[in-house]
mmCIF file of C-alpha atoms and ligand atoms in Angstrom:
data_model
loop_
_atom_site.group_PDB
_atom_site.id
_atom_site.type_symbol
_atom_site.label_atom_id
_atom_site.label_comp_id
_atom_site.label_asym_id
_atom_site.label_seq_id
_atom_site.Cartn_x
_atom_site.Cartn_y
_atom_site.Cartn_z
ATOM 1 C CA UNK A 1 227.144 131.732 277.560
ATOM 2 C CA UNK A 2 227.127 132.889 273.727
ATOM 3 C CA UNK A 3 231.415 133.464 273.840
ATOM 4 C CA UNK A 4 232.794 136.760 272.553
ATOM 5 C CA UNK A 5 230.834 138.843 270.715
ATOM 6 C CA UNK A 6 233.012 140.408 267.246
ATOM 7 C CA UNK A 7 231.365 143.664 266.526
ATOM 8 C CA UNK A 8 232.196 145.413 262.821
ATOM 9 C CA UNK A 9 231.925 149.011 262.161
ATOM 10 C CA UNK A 10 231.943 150.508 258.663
ATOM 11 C CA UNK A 11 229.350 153.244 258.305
ATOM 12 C CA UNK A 12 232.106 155.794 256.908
ATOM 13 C CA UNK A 13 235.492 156.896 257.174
ATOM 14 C CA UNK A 14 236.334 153.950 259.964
ATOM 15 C CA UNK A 15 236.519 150.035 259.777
ATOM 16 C CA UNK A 16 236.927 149.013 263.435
ATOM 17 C CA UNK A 17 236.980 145.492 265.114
ATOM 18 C CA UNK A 18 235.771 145.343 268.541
ATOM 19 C CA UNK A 19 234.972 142.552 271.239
ATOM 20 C CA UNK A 20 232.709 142.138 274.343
ATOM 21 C CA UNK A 21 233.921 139.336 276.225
ATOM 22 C CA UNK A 22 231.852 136.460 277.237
ATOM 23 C CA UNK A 23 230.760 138.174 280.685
ATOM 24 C CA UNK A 24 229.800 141.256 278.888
ATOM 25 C CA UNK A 25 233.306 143.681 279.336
ATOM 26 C CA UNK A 26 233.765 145.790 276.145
ATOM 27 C CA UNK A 27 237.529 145.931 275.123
ATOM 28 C CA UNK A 28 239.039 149.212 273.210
ATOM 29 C CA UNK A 29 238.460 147.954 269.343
ATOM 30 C CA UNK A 30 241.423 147.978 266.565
ATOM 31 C CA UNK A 31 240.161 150.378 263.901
ATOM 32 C CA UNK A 32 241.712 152.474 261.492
ATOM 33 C CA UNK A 33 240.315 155.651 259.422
ATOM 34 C CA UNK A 34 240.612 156.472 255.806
ATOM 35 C CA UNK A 35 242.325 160.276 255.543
ATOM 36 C CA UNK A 36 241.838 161.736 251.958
ATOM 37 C CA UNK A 37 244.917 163.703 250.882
ATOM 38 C CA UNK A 38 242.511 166.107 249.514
ATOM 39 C CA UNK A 39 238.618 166.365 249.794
ATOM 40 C CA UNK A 40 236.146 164.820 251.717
ATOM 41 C CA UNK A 41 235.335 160.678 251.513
ATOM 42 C CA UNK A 42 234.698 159.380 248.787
ATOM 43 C CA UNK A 43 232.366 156.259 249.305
ATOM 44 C CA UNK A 44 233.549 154.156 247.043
ATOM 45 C CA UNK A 45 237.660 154.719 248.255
ATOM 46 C CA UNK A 46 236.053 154.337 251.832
ATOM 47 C CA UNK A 47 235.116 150.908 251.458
ATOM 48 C CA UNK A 48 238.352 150.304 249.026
ATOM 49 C CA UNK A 49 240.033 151.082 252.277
ATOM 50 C CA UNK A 50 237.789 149.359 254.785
ATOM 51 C CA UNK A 51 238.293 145.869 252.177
ATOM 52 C CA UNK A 52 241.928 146.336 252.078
ATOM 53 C CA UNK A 53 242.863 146.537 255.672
ATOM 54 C CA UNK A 54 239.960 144.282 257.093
ATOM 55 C CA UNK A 55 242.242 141.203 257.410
ATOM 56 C CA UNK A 56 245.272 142.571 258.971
ATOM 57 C CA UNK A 57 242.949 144.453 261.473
ATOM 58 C CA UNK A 58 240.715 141.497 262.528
ATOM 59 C CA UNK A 59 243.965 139.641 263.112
ATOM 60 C CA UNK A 60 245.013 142.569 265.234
ATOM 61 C CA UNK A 61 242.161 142.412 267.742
ATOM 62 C CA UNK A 62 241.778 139.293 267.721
ATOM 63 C CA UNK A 63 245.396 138.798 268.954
ATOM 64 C CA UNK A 64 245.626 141.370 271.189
ATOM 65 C CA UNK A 65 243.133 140.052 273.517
ATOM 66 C CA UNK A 66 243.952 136.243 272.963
ATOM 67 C CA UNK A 67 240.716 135.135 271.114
ATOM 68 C CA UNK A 68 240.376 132.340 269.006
ATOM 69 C CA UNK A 69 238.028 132.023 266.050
ATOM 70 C CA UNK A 70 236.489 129.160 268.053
ATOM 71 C CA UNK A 71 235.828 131.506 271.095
ATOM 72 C CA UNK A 72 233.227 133.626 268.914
ATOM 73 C CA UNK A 73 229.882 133.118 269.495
ATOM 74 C CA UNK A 74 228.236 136.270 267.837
ATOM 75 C CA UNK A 75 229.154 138.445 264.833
ATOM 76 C CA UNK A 76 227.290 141.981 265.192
ATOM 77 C CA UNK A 77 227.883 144.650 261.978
ATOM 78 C CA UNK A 78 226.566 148.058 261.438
ATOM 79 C CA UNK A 79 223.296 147.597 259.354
ATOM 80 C CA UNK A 80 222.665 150.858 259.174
ATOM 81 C CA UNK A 81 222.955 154.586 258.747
ATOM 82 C CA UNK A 82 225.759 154.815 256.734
ATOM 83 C CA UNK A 83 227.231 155.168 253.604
ATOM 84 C CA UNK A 84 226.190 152.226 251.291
ATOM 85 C CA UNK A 85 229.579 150.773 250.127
ATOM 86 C CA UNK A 86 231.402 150.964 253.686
ATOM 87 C CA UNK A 87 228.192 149.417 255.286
ATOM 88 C CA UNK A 88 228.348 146.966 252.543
ATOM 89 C CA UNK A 89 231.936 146.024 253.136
ATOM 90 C CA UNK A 90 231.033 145.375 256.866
ATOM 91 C CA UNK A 91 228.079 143.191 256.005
ATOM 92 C CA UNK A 92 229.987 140.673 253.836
ATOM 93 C CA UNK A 93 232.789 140.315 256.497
ATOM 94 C CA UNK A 94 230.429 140.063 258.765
ATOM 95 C CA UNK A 95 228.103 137.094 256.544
ATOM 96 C CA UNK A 96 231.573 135.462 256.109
ATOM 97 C CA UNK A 97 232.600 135.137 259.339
ATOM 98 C CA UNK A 98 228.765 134.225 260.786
ATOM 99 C CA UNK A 99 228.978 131.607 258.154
ATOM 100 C CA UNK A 100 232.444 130.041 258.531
ATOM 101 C CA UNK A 101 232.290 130.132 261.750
ATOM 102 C CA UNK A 102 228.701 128.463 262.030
ATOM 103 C CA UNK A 103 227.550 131.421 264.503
ATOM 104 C CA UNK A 104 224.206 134.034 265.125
ATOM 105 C CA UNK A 105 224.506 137.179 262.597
ATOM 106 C CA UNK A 106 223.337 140.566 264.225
ATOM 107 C CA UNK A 107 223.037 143.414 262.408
ATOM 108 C CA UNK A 108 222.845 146.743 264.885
ATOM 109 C CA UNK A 109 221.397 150.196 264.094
ATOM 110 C CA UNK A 110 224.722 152.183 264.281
ATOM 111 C CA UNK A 111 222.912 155.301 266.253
ATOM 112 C CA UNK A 112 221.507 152.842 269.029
ATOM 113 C CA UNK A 113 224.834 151.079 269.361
ATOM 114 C CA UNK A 114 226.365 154.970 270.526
ATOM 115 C CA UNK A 115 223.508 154.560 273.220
ATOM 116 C CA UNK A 116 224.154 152.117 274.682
ATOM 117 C CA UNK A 117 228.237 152.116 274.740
ATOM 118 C CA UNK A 118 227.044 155.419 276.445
ATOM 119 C CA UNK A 119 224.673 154.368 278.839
ATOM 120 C CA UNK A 120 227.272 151.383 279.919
ATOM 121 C CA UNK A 121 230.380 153.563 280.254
ATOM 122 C CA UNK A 122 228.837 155.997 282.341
ATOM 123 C CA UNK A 123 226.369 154.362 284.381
ATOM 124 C CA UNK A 124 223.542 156.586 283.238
ATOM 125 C CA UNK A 125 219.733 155.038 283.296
ATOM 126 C CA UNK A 126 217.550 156.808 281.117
ATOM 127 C CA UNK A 127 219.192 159.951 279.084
ATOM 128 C CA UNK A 128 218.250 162.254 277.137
ATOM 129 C CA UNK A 129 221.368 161.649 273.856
ATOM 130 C CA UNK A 130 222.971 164.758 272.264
ATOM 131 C CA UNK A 131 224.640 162.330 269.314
ATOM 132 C CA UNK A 132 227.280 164.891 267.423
ATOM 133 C CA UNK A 133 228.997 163.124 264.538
ATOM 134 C CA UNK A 134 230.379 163.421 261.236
ATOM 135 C CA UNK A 135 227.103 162.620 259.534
ATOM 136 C CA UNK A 136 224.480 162.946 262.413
ATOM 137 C CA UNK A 137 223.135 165.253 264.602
ATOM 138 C CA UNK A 138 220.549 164.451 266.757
ATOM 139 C CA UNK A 139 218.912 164.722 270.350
ATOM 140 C CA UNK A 140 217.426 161.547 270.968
ATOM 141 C CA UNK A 141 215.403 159.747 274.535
ATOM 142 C CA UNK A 142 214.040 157.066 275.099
ATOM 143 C CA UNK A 143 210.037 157.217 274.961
ATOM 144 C CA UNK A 144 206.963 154.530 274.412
ATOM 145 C CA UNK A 145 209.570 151.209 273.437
ATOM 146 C CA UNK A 146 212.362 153.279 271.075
ATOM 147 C CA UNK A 147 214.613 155.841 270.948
ATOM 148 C CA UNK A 148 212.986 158.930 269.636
ATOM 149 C CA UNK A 149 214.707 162.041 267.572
ATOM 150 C CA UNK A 150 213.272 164.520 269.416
ATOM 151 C CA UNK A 151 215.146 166.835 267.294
ATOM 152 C CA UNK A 152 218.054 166.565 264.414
ATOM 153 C CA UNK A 153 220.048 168.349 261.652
ATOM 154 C CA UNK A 154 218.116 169.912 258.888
ATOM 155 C CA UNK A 155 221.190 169.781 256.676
ATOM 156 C CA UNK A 156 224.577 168.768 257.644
ATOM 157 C CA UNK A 157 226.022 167.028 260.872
ATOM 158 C CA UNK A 158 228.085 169.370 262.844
ATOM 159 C CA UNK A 159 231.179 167.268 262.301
ATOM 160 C CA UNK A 160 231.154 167.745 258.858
ATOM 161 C CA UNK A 161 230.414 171.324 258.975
ATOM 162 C CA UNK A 162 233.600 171.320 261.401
ATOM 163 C CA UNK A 163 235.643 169.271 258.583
ATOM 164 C CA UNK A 164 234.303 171.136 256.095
ATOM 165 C CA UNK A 165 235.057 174.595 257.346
ATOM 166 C CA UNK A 166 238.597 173.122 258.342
ATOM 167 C CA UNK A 167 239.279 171.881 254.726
ATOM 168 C CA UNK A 168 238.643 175.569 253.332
ATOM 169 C CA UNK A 169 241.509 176.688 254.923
ATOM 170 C CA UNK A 170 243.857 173.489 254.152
ATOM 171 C CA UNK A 171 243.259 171.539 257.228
ATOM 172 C CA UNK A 172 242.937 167.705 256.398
ATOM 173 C CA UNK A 173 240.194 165.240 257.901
ATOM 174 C CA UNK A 174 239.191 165.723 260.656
ATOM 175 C CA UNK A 175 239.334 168.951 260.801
ATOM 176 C CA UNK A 176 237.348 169.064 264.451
ATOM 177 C CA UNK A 177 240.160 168.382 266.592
ATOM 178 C CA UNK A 178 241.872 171.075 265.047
ATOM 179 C CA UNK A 179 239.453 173.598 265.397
ATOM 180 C CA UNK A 180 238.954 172.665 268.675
ATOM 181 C CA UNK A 181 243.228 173.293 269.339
ATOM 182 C CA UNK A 182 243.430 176.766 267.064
ATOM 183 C CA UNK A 183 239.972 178.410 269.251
ATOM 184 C CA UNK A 184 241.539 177.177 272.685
ATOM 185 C CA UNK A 185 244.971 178.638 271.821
ATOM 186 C CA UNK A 186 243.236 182.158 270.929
ATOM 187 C CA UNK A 187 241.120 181.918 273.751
ATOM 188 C CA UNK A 188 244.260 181.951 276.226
ATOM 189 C CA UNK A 189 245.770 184.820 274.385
ATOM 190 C CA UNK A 190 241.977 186.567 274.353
ATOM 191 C CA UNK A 191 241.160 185.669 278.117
ATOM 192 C CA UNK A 192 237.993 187.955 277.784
ATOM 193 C CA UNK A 193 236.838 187.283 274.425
ATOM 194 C CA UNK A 194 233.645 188.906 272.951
ATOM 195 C CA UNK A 195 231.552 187.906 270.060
ATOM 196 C CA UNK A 196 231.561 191.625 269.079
ATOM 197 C CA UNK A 197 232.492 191.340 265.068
ATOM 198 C CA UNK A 198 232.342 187.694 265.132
ATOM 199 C CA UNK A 199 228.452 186.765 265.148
ATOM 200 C CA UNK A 200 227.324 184.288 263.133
ATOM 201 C CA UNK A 201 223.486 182.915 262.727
ATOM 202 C CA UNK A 202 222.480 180.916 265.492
ATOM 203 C CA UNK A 203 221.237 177.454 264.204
ATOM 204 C CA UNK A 204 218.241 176.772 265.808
ATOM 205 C CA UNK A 205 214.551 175.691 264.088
ATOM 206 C CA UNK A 206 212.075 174.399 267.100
ATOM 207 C CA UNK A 207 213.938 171.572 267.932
ATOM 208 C CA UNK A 208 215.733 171.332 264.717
ATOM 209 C CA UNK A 209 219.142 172.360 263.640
ATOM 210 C CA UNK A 210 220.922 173.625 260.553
ATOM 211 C CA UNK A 211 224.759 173.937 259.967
ATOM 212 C CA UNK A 212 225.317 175.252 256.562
ATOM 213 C CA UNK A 213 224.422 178.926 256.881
ATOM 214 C CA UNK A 214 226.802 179.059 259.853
ATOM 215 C CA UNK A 215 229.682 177.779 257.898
ATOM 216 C CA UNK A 216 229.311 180.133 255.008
ATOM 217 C CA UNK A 217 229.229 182.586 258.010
ATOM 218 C CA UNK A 218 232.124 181.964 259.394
ATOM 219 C CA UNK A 219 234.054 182.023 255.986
ATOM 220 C CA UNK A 220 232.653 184.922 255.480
ATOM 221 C CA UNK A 221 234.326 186.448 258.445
ATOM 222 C CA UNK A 222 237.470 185.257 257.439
ATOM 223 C CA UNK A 223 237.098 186.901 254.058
ATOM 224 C CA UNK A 224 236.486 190.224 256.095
ATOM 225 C CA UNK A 225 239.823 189.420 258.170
ATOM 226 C CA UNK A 226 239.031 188.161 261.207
ATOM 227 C CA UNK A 227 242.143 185.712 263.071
ATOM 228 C CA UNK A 228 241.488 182.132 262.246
ATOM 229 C CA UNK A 229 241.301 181.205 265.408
ATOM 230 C CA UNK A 230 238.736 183.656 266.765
ATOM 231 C CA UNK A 231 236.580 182.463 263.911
ATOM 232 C CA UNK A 232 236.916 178.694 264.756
ATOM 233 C CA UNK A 233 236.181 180.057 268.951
ATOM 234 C CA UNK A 234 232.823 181.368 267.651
ATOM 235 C CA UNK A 235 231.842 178.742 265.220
ATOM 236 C CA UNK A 236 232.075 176.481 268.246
ATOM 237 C CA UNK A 237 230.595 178.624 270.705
ATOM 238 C CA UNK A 238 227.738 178.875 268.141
ATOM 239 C CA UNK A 239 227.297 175.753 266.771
ATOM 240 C CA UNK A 240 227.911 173.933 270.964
ATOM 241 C CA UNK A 241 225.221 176.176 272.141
ATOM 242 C CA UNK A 242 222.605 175.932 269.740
ATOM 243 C CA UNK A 243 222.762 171.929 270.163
ATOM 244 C CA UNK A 244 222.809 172.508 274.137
ATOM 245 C CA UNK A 245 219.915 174.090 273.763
ATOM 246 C CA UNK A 246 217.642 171.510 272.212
ATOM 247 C CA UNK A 247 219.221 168.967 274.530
ATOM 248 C CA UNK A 248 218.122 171.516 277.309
ATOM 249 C CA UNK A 249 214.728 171.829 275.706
ATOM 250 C CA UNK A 250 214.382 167.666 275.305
ATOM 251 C CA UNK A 251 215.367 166.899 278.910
ATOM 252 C CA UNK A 252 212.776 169.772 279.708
ATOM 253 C CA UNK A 253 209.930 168.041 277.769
ATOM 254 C CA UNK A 254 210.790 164.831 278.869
ATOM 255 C CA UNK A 255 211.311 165.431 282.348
ATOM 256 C CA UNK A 256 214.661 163.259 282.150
ATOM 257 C CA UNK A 257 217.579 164.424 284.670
ATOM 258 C CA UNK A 258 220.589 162.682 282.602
ATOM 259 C CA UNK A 259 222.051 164.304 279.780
ATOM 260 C CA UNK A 260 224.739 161.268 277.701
ATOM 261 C CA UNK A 261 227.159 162.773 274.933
ATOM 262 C CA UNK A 262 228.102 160.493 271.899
ATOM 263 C CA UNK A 263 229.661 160.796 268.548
ATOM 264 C CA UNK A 264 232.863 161.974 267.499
ATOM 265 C CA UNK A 265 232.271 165.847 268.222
ATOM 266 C CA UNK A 266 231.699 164.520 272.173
ATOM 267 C CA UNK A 267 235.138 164.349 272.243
ATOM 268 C CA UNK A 268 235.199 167.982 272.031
ATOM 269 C CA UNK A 269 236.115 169.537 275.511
ATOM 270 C CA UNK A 270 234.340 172.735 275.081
ATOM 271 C CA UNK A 271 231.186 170.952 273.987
ATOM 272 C CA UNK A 272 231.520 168.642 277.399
ATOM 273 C CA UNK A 273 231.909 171.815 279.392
ATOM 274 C CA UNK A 274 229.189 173.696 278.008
ATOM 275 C CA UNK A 275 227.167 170.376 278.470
ATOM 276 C CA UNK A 276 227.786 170.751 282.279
ATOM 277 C CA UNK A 277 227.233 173.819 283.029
ATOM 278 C CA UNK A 278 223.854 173.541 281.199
ATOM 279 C CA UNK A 279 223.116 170.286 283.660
ATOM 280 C CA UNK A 280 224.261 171.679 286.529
ATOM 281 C CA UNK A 281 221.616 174.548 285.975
ATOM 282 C CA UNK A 282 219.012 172.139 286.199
ATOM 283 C CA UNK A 283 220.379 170.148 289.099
ATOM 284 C CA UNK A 284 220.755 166.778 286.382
ATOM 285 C CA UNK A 285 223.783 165.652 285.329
ATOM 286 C CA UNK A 286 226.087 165.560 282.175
ATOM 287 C CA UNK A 287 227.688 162.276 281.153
ATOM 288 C CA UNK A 288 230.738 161.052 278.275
ATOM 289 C CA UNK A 289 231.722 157.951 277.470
ATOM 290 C CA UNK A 290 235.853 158.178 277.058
ATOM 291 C CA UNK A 291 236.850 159.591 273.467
ATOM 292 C CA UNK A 292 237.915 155.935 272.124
ATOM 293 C CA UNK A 293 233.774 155.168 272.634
ATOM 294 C CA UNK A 294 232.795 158.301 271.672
ATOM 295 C CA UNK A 295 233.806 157.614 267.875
ATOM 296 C CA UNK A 296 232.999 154.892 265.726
ATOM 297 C CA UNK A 297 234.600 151.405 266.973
ATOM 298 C CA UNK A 298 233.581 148.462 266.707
ATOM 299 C CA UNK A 299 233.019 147.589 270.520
ATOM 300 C CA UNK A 300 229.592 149.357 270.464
ATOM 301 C CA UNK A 301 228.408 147.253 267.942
ATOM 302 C CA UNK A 302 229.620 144.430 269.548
ATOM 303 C CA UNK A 303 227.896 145.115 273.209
ATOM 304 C CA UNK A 304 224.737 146.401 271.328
ATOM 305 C CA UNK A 305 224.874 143.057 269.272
ATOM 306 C CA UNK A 306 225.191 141.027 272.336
ATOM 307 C CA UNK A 307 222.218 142.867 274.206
ATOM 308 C CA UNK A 308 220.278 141.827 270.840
ATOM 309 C CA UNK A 309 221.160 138.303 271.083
ATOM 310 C CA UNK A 310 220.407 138.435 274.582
ATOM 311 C CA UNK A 311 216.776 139.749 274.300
ATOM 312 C CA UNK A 312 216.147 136.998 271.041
ATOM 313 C CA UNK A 313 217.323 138.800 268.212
ATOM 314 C CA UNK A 314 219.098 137.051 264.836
ATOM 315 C CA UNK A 315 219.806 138.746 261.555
ATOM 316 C CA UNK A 316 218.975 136.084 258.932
ATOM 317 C CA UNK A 317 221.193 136.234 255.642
ATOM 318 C CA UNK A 318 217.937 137.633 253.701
ATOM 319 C CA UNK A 319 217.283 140.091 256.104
ATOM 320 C CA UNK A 320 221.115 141.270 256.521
ATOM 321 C CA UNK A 321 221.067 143.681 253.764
ATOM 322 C CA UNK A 322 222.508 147.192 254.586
ATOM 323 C CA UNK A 323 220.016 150.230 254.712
ATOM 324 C CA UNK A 324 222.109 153.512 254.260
ATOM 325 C CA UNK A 325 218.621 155.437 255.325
ATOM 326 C CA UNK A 326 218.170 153.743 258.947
ATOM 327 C CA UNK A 327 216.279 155.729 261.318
ATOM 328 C CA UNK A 328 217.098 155.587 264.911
ATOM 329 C CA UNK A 329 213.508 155.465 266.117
ATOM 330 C CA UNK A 330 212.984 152.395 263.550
ATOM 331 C CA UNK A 331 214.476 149.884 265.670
ATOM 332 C CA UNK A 332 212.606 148.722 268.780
ATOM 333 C CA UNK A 333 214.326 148.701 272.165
ATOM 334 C CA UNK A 334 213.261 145.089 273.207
ATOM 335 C CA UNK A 335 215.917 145.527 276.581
ATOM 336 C CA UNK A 336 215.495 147.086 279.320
ATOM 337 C CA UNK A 337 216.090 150.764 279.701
HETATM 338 P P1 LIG B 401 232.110 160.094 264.033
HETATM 339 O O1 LIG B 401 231.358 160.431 262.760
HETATM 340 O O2 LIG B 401 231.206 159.875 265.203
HETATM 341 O O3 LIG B 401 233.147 159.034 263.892
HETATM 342 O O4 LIG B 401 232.955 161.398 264.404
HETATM 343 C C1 LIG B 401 233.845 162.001 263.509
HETATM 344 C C2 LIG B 401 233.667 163.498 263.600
HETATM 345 O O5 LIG B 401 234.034 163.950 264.903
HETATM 346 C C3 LIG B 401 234.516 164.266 262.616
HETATM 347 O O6 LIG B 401 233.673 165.178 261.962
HETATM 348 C C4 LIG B 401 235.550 164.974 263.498
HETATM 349 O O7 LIG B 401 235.965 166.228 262.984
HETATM 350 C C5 LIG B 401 234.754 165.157 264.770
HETATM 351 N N1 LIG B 401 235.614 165.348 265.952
HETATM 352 C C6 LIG B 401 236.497 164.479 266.485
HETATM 353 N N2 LIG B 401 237.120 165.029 267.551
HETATM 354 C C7 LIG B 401 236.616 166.282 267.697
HETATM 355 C C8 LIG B 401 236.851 167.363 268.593
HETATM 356 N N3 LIG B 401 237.760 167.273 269.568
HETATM 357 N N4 LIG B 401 236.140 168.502 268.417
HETATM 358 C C9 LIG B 401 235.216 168.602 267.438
HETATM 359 N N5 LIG B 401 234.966 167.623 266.554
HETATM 360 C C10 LIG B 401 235.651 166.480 266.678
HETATM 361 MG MG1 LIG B 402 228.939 157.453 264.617
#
């Protein structure tokens, strides 16, 4: 038995610390996010943030769950897709510790490490993944050894598109959750609401999606006086159904029967209902991981780095770089799926 597995997250706005214990149990991580007053994230104050709180967090999770430095046995970081000086930050605590400690480096591909928190949470075998984030927005499945985009973003993730629509109208980071509160409190004043006046372009390409046009949209109706809220109800009954429908498409080309939410938008309970009654159609189902696995933590990295280690997998220190550009479908799936 390898010991605990440490798994570091830093691809953006969130350092997080998680562990896997030595039988393979993920435990909630100890992460905190950066919140600009103003504006969106700025790298560079990012990783500022991520370097200055990295030691009292570590010593957080670390303490909460009674663990030892001697009790690690692998350090897993997020190599990759990210923003360069977060994932940077993450890689040098990560080399430190590895090194100090005299223990196996892995570094994870952040998009496979949402997988497979999924697929362990909920049970599921072989899904097809609608992965909503900040930064990334992509259906994804399993096919011939790795996990293939079957379809992504042609511009922005819908989480930013969320945040960004949010901060035009003074709501801080992240503006998601908000919009998610201001359309459910119109919708139980509108009980029977109709998209008559509030259309916006519907952001489907094949299997591709594209975000911006639908934000500048929805400003747009604001600017011709539409409520707030009914605007934020049909940006997310525009921008949830156009990704439901390339999942729908995907499980349809694929043949696969299990549909697995990730990212920080799958915490959305609009997007999880509309995600449901889609599977239920098709007699499949519709799975999400709780909303502290959903978002980034450090735990997924940790279980996907112990799978790694598992299956034969080191990161030396000259292969440990960071690679802000990492595809999902570059890294092979050497486990079993
Ligand atoms: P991630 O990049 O996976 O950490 O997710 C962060 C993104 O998730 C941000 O863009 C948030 O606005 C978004 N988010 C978090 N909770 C919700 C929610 N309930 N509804 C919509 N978006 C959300
Ligand atoms: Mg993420």
């Amino acid at each position: 038995m390898a010991g605990w597995t440490l798994g570091i997250e830093s691809t953006a706005h969130t350092l997080s610390f998680g562990l896997v214990d030595p039988l393979g149990n993920p435990h909630p991580a100890c992460s905190d996010t950066v919140r600009p007053d103003e504006g969106g994230i700025h790298p560079r104050e990012a990783a500022d943030h991520h370097k200055d709180i990295a030691n009292s967090l570590l010593t957080n999770v670390l303490e909460k769950y009674d663990v030892h430095p001697g009790d690690i046995g692998i350090v897993a970081y997020s190599q990759g897709p990210g923003l360069g000086p977060c994932l940077r930050v993450g890689a040098a605590i990560a080399r430190g510790i590895s090194s100090r400690l005299n223990t196996p480096l892995i570094g994870v591909n952040h998009c496979v490490a949402h997988i497979e928190i999924g697929r362990q949470q909920c049970g599921c075998d072989d899904p097809v993944l609608l992965y909503v984030s900040g930064g990334n927005t992509q259906v994804i499945a399993h096919l011939d050894g790795r996990y293939r985009v079957l379809g992504e973003t042609l511009d922005i993730g819908i989480g930013n598109m969320l945040d960004k629509f949010a901060r035009t109208q003074g709501i801080p980071f992240p503006g998601g959750p908000v919009i998610e509160k201001l359309a459910s409190e119109w919708l139980e004043n509108n009980p029977n609401p109709s998209l008559d006046g509030l259309e916006l372009p519907f952001a489907v390409r094949g299997m591709d999606l594209a975000f911006s046009g639908v934000m500048t949209a929805a400003q747009r109706l604001l600017d011709n006086g539409a409520p707030l809220g009914a605007v934020c109800w049909s940006l997310q009954e525009h921008a949830f159904s156009a990704c439901v429908e390339i999942a729908e498409r995907a499980m349809s080309h694929t043949g696969k029967t299990e549909l697995l939410l990730g990212g920080g938008v799958a915490c959305n309970s609009r997007l999880r209902q509309m995600c449901e009654l889609m599977t239920e159609e098709r007699d499949s189902t519709s799975h999400a991981p709780p909303r502290m696995y959903c978002i980034d933590n450090g735990t997924m990295i940790a279980l996907l780095g112990k799978i790694e280690y598992q299956n034969g997998r080191v990161t030396s220190y000259e292969q440990s770089a960071v690679d802000q550009y990492l595809r999902t479908d570059q890294t092979p799936v050497t486990w079993a799926v």
